[in-house]
């Protein structure tokens, strides 16, 4: 399903413009198209992870080697990276995470709610700046700003894409992605 | 079978003629081991982020395909991030070597037994995760062969080196993360390591 507003395509073009060559991800239905765009790009390497935590090591190693990388995950994955964000902070490593939100208004799985409610606070507590993209039309601008801070100021940045932007309303709809 | 190898000697042998090796060490004893063998700007000793040494090595290996990357970590650290072996197995980086210095103990917290003390076989896990080679190593001769393979093997290569569970003097690398990062990047990347303003 292609979203009405092609924010994944816009985000992909921002990643290309920022010279991002490595993309670590744990899939989310809301990022399906973006992951596919990255996989199809021969100048990018998309690395599937068993847990989001692996993405922090991957990003750290890539930057040590001079390569720009980003991470894609859903909000539940933020809970899996808390301790290792300490390395990002203490080494002042650049970090860009695109988080698609679950557990917000319209969530169909109550087990997604606790981590969804805590996602922004958890990131901020561990020193990651949070930008909330509440509308499809604002995602790319947030991504552009966050990428600039990440790679120009070696900042830790997360863009949270609201669940209503993804617009998946049921398990069936998610399965049909 | 009781281990007979000394960890500091194994690590010293691995780093004796390191050529252009880039080295990542896991939190704890292996960071002290690589420092005892001689601190280097092209070594990145972890002081935290337990479980991420192998993934840091993967990121580095993908960023620097022309260089050899050696991860030296402990059994407890590797167990915490065992999924990384599956991720590395899928990516198949030919320039990545992961060596676990396996004393079957959590050395920094009171020498409690790790899962490897009960027979969990990390080399078998690595083989199952599609590493090109993955061996358990117990003798000095095997260590010598490993030292050659580190520079020549088409990876990903894995070795689980069984060592004596000895408590050794701490030999500490710098613990300033920014310093460790910047000195590594400058030594590897030269002037382009420094982030300069760009218009976009």
XYZ file of C-alpha atoms in Angstrom:
377
model
C 0.000 0.000 0.000
C 1.506 3.317 -1.037
C 0.631 6.163 1.318
C -1.333 9.058 -0.185
C 1.529 11.411 0.523
C 4.806 9.769 -0.508
C 6.748 10.600 2.648
C 8.854 7.412 2.351
C 10.054 8.522 -1.088
C 10.851 11.970 0.278
C 12.766 10.506 3.224
C 14.698 8.223 0.889
C 15.746 11.228 -1.220
C 16.921 12.995 1.949
C 19.056 9.974 2.857
C 20.607 10.006 -0.612
C 21.247 13.751 -0.429
C 22.942 13.316 2.967
C 25.240 10.632 1.508
C 23.895 7.866 3.755
C 25.337 4.540 2.607
C 24.298 2.121 5.335
C 20.789 1.496 6.693
C 20.206 -0.781 9.687
C 16.628 -1.843 10.271
C 14.209 -4.031 12.119
C 11.150 -3.930 9.887
C 7.985 -2.062 10.620
C 4.956 -2.208 8.356
C 4.989 1.593 8.295
C 8.520 1.624 6.851
C 8.016 -1.112 4.257
C 8.325 1.211 1.256
C 11.330 3.099 2.658
C 13.155 -0.179 3.366
C 12.444 -1.358 -0.177
C 13.748 1.906 -1.666
C 16.975 1.529 0.351
C 17.329 -2.138 -0.634
C 16.896 -1.255 -4.310
C 19.632 1.422 -4.182
C 22.934 -0.133 -5.245
C 24.917 2.584 -3.451
C 23.264 1.735 -0.117
C 23.572 -1.332 2.040
C 20.458 -2.282 3.978
C 21.299 -4.485 6.964
C 18.541 -6.500 8.582
C 19.078 -6.751 12.356
C 17.862 -9.367 14.837
C 17.280 -6.608 17.401
C 17.429 -2.821 17.225
C 20.292 -2.871 19.735
C 22.564 -4.230 16.997
C 21.943 -1.072 15.016
C 23.745 1.051 17.597
C 26.936 -1.008 17.304
C 26.573 -0.965 13.521
C 26.230 2.828 13.458
C 29.193 3.258 15.815
C 31.446 1.025 13.721
C 30.354 2.663 10.472
C 31.200 6.132 11.779
C 34.593 4.933 13.049
C 35.177 3.768 9.479
C 34.001 7.029 7.914
C 30.593 5.885 6.660
C 27.252 7.580 7.294
C 24.461 5.310 8.465
C 20.900 5.549 9.756
C 18.570 3.247 11.682
C 14.925 2.446 10.994
C 12.728 0.938 13.699
C 9.296 1.028 15.257
C 8.685 2.563 18.667
C 8.877 -0.762 20.523
C 12.458 -1.073 19.270
C 13.455 2.046 21.169
C 13.043 0.002 24.344
C 15.713 -2.379 23.055
C 18.461 0.231 22.670
C 18.400 2.114 25.962
C 21.657 0.929 27.560
C 23.723 1.031 24.378
C 22.667 4.642 23.720
C 25.191 5.345 26.483
C 27.975 4.621 23.955
C 26.478 7.146 21.524
C 26.432 9.796 24.246
C 29.833 9.151 25.801
C 31.596 8.928 22.417
C 29.470 11.715 20.891
C 28.736 9.552 17.876
C 26.321 10.749 15.202
C 23.019 8.910 15.298
C 19.887 9.220 13.199
C 16.870 7.026 13.944
C 13.589 7.078 12.065
C 10.942 5.714 14.408
C 7.451 4.834 13.261
C 5.057 5.083 16.180
C 2.799 2.419 17.615
C 0.633 2.663 20.680
C -0.867 6.008 19.741
C -4.454 6.979 18.925
C -5.970 4.239 16.799
C -3.670 1.465 18.062
C -5.296 -1.941 17.687
C -2.836 -3.885 19.878
C -2.902 -2.872 23.547
C 0.522 -4.473 24.137
C 2.052 -1.749 21.949
C 0.745 1.050 24.131
C 3.195 1.170 27.100
C 6.359 1.461 24.977
C 4.640 3.795 22.523
C 3.713 6.131 25.361
C 7.291 6.085 26.715
C 9.205 6.300 23.420
C 9.917 10.041 23.298
C 10.741 10.254 27.015
C 13.081 7.264 26.845
C 14.999 8.763 23.927
C 15.246 12.186 25.532
C 16.327 10.684 28.840
C 19.232 8.981 27.093
C 20.289 12.150 25.284
C 18.634 11.681 21.896
C 16.873 14.772 20.520
C 13.305 14.001 19.433
C 11.461 15.541 16.507
C 7.772 14.693 16.217
C 6.461 14.423 12.669
C 2.697 14.539 13.114
C 1.766 14.998 9.453
C 2.986 13.180 6.342
C 3.987 16.480 4.752
C 6.391 17.361 7.584
C 8.390 14.111 7.812
C 11.011 14.941 5.176
C 11.732 18.394 6.605
C 12.269 16.901 10.064
C 14.504 14.224 8.565
C 16.581 16.789 6.680
C 17.099 18.886 9.829
C 17.936 15.833 11.955
C 20.427 14.445 9.414
C 22.200 17.785 9.312
C 22.586 17.899 13.092
C 23.603 14.231 13.265
C 26.385 14.417 10.708
C 27.434 18.067 11.049
C 27.333 18.329 14.836
C 27.753 14.636 15.682
C 24.360 14.776 17.349
C 21.952 12.010 18.327
C 18.603 12.571 16.628
C 15.323 10.710 16.292
C 12.370 11.555 14.068
C 9.123 10.043 15.354
C 6.526 9.489 12.643
C 3.052 9.569 14.168
C 0.900 6.471 13.871
C -1.810 8.435 12.082
C 0.683 9.180 9.283
C 1.153 5.437 8.804
C -2.593 4.981 9.022
C -2.708 1.221 9.627
C -5.898 0.458 11.526
C -5.946 -3.303 12.103
C -3.909 -6.522 12.154
C -5.484 -7.447 8.827
C -4.461 -4.161 7.261
C -0.937 -4.617 8.635
C -0.759 -8.152 7.234
C -1.868 -6.846 3.837
C 1.084 -4.440 3.584
C 39.203 -30.305 29.267
C 41.091 -27.653 31.230
C 42.258 -24.614 29.299
C 46.014 -24.022 29.152
C 46.311 -20.834 27.097
C 46.963 -17.468 28.765
C 44.674 -14.734 27.431
C 47.297 -11.974 27.384
C 49.669 -14.183 25.384
C 46.931 -15.064 22.891
C 45.982 -11.416 22.356
C 49.626 -10.355 22.185
C 50.199 -12.960 19.471
C 47.125 -11.784 17.536
C 48.344 -8.168 17.606
C 52.103 -8.792 17.338
C 52.326 -8.067 13.632
C 48.995 -6.315 13.156
C 49.819 -4.748 9.766
C 46.756 -2.720 8.776
C 44.333 -4.387 11.214
C 41.509 -2.334 12.683
C 40.692 -3.665 16.149
C 37.536 -3.489 18.261
C 37.600 -4.914 21.794
C 34.599 -5.782 23.932
C 33.794 -4.349 27.323
C 35.988 -5.649 30.130
C 38.988 -7.935 30.102
C 39.525 -7.964 26.339
C 39.861 -4.156 26.352
C 42.579 -4.539 29.001
C 44.157 -7.381 26.976
C 44.545 -5.343 23.774
C 45.953 -2.455 25.809
C 48.471 -4.761 27.513
C 49.562 -5.804 24.022
C 50.200 -2.127 23.170
C 47.692 0.703 22.907
C 47.040 1.919 19.371
C 44.948 4.659 17.776
C 43.561 1.985 15.441
C 42.118 0.040 18.369
C 38.701 0.834 19.783
C 38.402 -0.612 23.301
C 34.824 -0.571 24.628
C 34.024 0.535 28.156
C 30.320 -0.129 27.809
C 27.604 -1.109 25.317
C 27.982 -4.749 26.328
C 27.049 -7.051 23.472
C 27.920 -4.609 20.685
C 31.591 -5.413 19.950
C 30.839 -7.748 17.029
C 28.302 -5.331 15.527
C 30.748 -2.439 15.862
C 33.189 -4.644 13.972
C 30.573 -5.289 11.281
C 29.883 -1.558 10.825
C 33.612 -0.930 10.540
C 34.141 -3.843 8.130
C 31.361 -2.575 5.843
C 32.750 0.980 5.979
C 36.322 -0.166 5.267
C 36.134 -3.120 2.868
C 39.837 -2.781 1.980
C 40.980 -3.210 5.589
C 40.949 -6.243 7.863
C 38.808 -5.837 10.977
C 39.459 -7.905 14.107
C 36.982 -8.028 16.983
C 38.421 -9.388 20.227
C 35.801 -9.918 22.886
C 34.869 -12.065 25.853
C 32.432 -14.971 26.087
C 30.033 -13.029 28.322
C 30.053 -10.068 25.942
C 29.485 -12.305 22.913
C 26.656 -14.182 24.628
C 24.861 -10.903 25.292
C 24.845 -10.042 21.589
C 24.651 -13.491 20.035
C 22.161 -12.276 17.427
C 25.055 -10.345 15.899
C 26.500 -13.653 14.697
C 23.338 -14.224 12.644
C 23.430 -10.675 11.270
C 27.113 -11.023 10.326
C 26.379 -14.407 8.771
C 23.784 -12.814 6.506
C 26.076 -9.914 5.508
C 29.140 -12.162 4.895
C 31.821 -9.465 5.284
C 34.988 -11.090 3.876
C 37.242 -8.789 5.940
C 35.779 -9.438 9.409
C 37.249 -11.725 12.078
C 35.615 -12.268 15.478
C 37.784 -13.840 18.187
C 36.224 -14.694 21.538
C 38.658 -14.966 24.429
C 36.654 -17.563 26.327
C 37.503 -18.056 30.012
C 33.968 -19.314 30.690
C 33.596 -16.578 33.301
C 32.255 -13.061 33.843
C 35.714 -11.813 34.764
C 34.834 -8.279 35.855
C 32.038 -9.170 38.263
C 33.445 -11.970 40.402
C 34.288 -14.786 37.979
C 30.752 -16.192 37.790
C 30.341 -18.974 35.219
C 28.970 -18.014 31.791
C 26.918 -20.335 29.578
C 30.090 -21.553 27.845
C 31.157 -23.144 31.155
C 28.128 -25.412 30.754
C 29.002 -26.434 27.223
C 27.349 -23.761 25.099
C 29.530 -23.836 21.992
C 29.976 -20.384 20.436
C 32.007 -21.715 17.498
C 29.135 -24.055 16.642
C 26.730 -21.111 16.845
C 28.950 -19.125 14.463
C 29.091 -22.085 12.054
C 25.323 -22.379 12.179
C 25.172 -18.638 11.421
C 27.087 -19.174 8.142
C 30.542 -17.944 9.202
C 33.018 -19.212 6.576
C 35.225 -20.700 9.283
C 34.533 -21.092 12.993
C 36.770 -23.049 15.339
C 37.377 -23.704 18.987
C 41.060 -23.196 19.768
C 42.985 -24.721 22.664
C 46.671 -24.907 21.693
C 49.513 -22.478 20.922
C 49.917 -24.046 17.467
C 46.280 -23.322 16.678
C 46.722 -19.736 17.895
C 49.684 -19.358 15.545
C 47.571 -20.569 12.614
C 44.776 -18.223 13.658
C 47.214 -15.278 13.579
C 47.837 -16.022 9.896
C 44.162 -16.579 9.077
C 43.268 -13.206 10.652
C 45.160 -11.525 7.803
C 44.394 -13.892 4.955
C 41.116 -15.773 5.399
C 38.056 -14.864 3.390
C 35.624 -14.155 6.214
C 33.600 -13.892 8.162
C 35.952 -15.888 10.374
C 35.254 -16.863 13.988
C 37.419 -18.373 16.701
C 36.568 -19.278 20.269
C 39.869 -19.405 22.139
C 39.614 -21.280 25.431
C 41.827 -19.573 28.040
C 42.648 -20.023 31.734
C 40.262 -18.181 34.067
C 43.004 -16.069 35.625
C 42.643 -12.677 37.303
C 45.219 -10.263 35.882
C 46.458 -6.756 36.534
C 44.259 -4.158 34.869
C 45.933 -2.383 31.952
C 43.525 0.398 31.114
C 43.128 2.206 27.783
C 41.841 5.795 27.716
C 38.199 5.900 28.805
C 37.257 9.184 27.133
C 34.913 7.998 24.388
C 35.366 11.126 22.279
C 39.146 10.715 22.402
C 38.932 7.021 21.449
C 36.637 7.851 18.531
C 38.561 10.857 17.224
C 42.006 9.291 17.455
C 40.722 6.217 15.623
C 39.108 8.255 12.831
C 42.121 10.523 12.412
C 44.530 7.599 12.269
C 42.302 5.804 9.741
C 40.848 8.619 7.655
C 43.465 11.369 7.917
C 42.290 14.960 7.450
C 38.850 13.853 6.206
C 38.114 12.540 9.724
C 37.408 16.047 10.938
C 33.810 17.107 10.459
C 33.821 20.487 8.731
C 30.885 22.758 7.877
C 29.178 21.977 4.615
C 26.450 23.783 2.728
C 23.314 21.870 2.009
